CSV table of C-alpha atoms in Angstrom, one decimal:
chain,number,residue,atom,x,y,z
A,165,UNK,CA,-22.2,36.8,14.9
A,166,UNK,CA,-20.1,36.8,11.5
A,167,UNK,CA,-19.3,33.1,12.5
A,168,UNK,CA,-21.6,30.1,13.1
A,169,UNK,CA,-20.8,29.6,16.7
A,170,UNK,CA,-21.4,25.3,17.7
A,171,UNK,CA,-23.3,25.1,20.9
A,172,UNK,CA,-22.8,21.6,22.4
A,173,UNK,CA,-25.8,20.3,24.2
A,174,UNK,CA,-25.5,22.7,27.1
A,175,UNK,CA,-26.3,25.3,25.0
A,176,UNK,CA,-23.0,27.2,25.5
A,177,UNK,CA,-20.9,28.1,22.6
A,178,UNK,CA,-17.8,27.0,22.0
A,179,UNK,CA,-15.5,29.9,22.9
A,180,UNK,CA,-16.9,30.4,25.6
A,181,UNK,CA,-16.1,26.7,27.2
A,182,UNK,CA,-13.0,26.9,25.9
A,183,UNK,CA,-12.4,30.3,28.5
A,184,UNK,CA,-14.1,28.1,31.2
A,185,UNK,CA,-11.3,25.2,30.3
A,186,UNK,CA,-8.5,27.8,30.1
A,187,UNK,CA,-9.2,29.3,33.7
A,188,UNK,CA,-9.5,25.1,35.1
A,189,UNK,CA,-12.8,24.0,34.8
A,190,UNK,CA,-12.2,20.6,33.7
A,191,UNK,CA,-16.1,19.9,32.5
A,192,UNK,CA,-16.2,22.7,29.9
A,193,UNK,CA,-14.0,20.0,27.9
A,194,UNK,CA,-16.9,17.9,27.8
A,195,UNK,CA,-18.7,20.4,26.3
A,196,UNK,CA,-15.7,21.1,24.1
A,197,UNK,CA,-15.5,17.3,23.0
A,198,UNK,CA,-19.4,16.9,21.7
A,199,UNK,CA,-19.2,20.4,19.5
A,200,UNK,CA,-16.1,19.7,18.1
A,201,UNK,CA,-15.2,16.1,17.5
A,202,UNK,CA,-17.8,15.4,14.3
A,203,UNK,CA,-16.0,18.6,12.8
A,204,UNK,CA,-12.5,17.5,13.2
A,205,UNK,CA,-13.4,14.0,12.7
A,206,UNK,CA,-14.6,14.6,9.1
A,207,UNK,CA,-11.9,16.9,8.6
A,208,UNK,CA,-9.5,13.7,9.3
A,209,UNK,CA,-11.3,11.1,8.0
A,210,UNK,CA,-11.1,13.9,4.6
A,211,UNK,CA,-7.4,13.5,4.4
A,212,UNK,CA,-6.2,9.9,5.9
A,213,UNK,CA,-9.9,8.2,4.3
A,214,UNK,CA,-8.7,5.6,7.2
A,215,UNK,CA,-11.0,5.1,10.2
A,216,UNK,CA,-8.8,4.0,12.6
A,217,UNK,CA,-6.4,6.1,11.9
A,218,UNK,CA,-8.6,9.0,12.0
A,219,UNK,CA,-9.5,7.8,15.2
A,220,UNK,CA,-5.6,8.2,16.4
A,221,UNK,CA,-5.3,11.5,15.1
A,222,UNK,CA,-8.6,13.0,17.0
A,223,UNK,CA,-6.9,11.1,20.1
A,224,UNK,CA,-4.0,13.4,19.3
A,225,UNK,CA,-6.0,16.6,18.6
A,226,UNK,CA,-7.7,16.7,21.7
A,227,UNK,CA,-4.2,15.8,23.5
A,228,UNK,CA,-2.8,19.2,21.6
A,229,UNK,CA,-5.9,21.0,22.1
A,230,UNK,CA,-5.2,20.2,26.3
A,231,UNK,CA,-2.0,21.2,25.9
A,232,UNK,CA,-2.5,24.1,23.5
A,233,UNK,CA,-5.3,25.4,25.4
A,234,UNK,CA,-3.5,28.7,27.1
A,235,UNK,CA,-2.2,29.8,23.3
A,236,UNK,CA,-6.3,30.4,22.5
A,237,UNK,CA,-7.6,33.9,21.8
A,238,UNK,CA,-10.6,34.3,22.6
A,239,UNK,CA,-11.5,37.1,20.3
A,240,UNK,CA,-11.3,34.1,17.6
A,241,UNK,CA,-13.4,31.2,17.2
A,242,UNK,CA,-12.8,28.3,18.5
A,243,UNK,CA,-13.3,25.9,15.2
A,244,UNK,CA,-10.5,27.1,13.4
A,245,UNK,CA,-8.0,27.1,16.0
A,246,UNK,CA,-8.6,23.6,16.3
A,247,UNK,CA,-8.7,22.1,12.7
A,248,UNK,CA,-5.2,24.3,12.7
A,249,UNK,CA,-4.2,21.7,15.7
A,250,UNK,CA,-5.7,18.7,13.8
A,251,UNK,CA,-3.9,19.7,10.2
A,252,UNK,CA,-0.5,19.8,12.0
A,253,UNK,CA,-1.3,16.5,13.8
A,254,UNK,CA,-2.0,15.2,10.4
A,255,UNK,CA,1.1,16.0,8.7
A,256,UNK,CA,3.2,15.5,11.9
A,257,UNK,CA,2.0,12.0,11.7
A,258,UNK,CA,1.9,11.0,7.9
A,259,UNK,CA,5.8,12.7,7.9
A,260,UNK,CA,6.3,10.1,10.7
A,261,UNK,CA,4.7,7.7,8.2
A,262,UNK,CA,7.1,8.5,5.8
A,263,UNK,CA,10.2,8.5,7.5
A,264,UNK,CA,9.9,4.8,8.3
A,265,UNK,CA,10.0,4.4,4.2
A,266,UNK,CA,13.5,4.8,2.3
A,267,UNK,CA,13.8,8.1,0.5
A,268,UNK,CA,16.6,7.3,-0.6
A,269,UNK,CA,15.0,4.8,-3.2
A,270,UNK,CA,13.6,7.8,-4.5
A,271,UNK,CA,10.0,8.3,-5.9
A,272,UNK,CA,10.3,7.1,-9.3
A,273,UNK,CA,11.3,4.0,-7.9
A,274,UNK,CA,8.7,3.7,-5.9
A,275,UNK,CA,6.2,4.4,-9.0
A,276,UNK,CA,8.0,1.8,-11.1
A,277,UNK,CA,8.0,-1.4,-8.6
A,278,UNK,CA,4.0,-0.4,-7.3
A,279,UNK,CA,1.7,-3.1,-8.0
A,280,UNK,CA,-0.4,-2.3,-11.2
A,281,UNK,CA,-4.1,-2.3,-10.6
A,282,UNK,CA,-7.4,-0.6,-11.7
A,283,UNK,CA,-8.4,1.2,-15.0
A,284,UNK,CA,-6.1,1.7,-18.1
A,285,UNK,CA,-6.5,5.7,-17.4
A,286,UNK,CA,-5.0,5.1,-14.4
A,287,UNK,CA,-2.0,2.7,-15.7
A,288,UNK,CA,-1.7,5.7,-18.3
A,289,UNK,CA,-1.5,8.8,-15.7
A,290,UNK,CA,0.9,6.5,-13.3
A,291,UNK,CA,2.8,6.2,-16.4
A,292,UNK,CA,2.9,10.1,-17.2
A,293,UNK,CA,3.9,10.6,-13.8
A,294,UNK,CA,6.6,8.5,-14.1
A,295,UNK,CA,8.4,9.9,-17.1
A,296,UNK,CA,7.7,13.3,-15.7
A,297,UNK,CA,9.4,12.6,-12.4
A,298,UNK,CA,12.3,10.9,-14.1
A,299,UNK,CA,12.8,13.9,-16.0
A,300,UNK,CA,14.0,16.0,-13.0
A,301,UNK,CA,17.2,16.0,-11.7
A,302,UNK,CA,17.4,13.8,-8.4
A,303,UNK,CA,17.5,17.0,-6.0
A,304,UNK,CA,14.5,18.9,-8.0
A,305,UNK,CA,12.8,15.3,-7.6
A,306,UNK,CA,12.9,15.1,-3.7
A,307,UNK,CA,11.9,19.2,-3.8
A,308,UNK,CA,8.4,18.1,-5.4
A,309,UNK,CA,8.0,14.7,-3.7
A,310,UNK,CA,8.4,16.3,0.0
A,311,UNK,CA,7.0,19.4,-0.6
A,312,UNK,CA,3.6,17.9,-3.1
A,313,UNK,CA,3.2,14.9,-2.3
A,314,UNK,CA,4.1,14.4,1.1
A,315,UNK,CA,2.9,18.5,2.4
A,316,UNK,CA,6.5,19.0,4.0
A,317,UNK,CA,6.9,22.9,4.3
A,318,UNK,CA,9.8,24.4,2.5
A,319,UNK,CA,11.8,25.2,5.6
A,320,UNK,CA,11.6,21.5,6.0
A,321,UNK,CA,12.3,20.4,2.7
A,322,UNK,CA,15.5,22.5,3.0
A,323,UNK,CA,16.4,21.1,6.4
A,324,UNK,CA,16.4,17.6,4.4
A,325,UNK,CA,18.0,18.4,1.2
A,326,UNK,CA,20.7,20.8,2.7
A,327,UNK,CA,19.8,23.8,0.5
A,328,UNK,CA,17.8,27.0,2.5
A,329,UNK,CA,13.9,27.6,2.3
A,330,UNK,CA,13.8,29.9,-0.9
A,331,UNK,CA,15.9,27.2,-2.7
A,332,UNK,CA,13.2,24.5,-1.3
A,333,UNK,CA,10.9,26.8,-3.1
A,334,UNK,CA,12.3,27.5,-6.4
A,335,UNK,CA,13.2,23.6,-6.9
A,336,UNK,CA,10.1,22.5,-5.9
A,337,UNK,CA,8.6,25.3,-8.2
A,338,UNK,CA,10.5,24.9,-10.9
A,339,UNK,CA,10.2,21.4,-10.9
A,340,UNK,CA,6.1,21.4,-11.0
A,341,UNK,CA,6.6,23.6,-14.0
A,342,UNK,CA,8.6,21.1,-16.0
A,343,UNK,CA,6.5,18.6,-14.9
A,344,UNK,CA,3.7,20.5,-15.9
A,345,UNK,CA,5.1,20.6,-19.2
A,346,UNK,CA,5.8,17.0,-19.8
A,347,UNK,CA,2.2,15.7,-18.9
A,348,UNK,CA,0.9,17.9,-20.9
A,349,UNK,CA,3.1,17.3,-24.1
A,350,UNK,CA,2.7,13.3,-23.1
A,351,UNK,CA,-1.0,14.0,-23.2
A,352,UNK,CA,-1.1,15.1,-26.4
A,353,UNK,CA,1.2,12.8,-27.6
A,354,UNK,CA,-0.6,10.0,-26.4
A,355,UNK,CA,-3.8,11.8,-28.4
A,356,UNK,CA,-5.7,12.1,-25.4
């Protein structure tokens, strides 16, 4: 095998309970559970670095996976078809997060009114990021925030600025370059 297959404890592999929970049999998910919960688990736990919310989001894997489960090809492995699932429950979830916040404010605002805390290096960058940010024009702005920040894909960021995909693209692109630009001039400005 070109891929380390996971055998759960009853010794099968992976794909081949997930073709046993395809055609009904409701145990093979067991099976399913114990090899791949500690993977996407730490894949999770990697991006929210929140337990309990980890915890909701492999609740919410395993719900897609269940629901998912006829789209599986079996001439894949099972692993990545899974952490696929558990990436778009992630950013399904943190855009829900995000929604309940007002854009509208805009990032730099948010930058300017966060509470100050931790090393000078830190007050510095937040600082940098700041001016760099500022130095975009508002619809630029939103292009990096959603698209960088918050992992909103450019069809989406186009959907919420009004403008198609390739525009999405080229703002947001355009707009890392110029920020880019500014953190490093800042940098050496600053003489560090």
């Amino acid at each position: 095998m070109s891929v380390r297959e996971v055998r759960p404890s009853d010794g099968r592999p992976l794909t081949a309970l997930m073709i046993a929970y395809q055609g009904g049999d409701l145990s093979a998910f067991d099976g399913l559970y114990a090899g791949l919960a500690p993977v996407l688990r730490r894949y999770l736990l990697s991006r929210t670095r929140d337990a309990a919310w980890t915890d909701d989001l492999l609740q919410e894997t395993f719900l897609q996976i269940h629901r998912s489960r006829r789209t599986y090809n079996a001439a894949y492995p099972v692993e990545p078809w899974s952490i696929a699932i558990a990436r778009h429950v992630f950013l399904m979830s943190r855009r829900g997060r995000v929604r309940k916040h007002d854009f509208d404010a805009g990032p730099v605002e948010e930058l300017e009114h966060a509470s100050i805390r931790g090393h000078e290096t830190a007050i510095l960058a937040r600082d940098r990021v700041s001016r760099g940010l500022a130095e975009l024009t508002p619809g630029t702005r939103r292009a990096v925030w959603l698209h960088h920040v918050w992992g909103w894909s450019f069809e989406e960021v186009g959907a919420k600025l009004g403008i198609r995909e390739a525009a999405a693209k080229l703002r947001a692109s355009r707009g890392m370059a110029v920020l880019r630009r500014a953190l490093t001039e800042k940098r050496r400005d600053d003489g560090d």
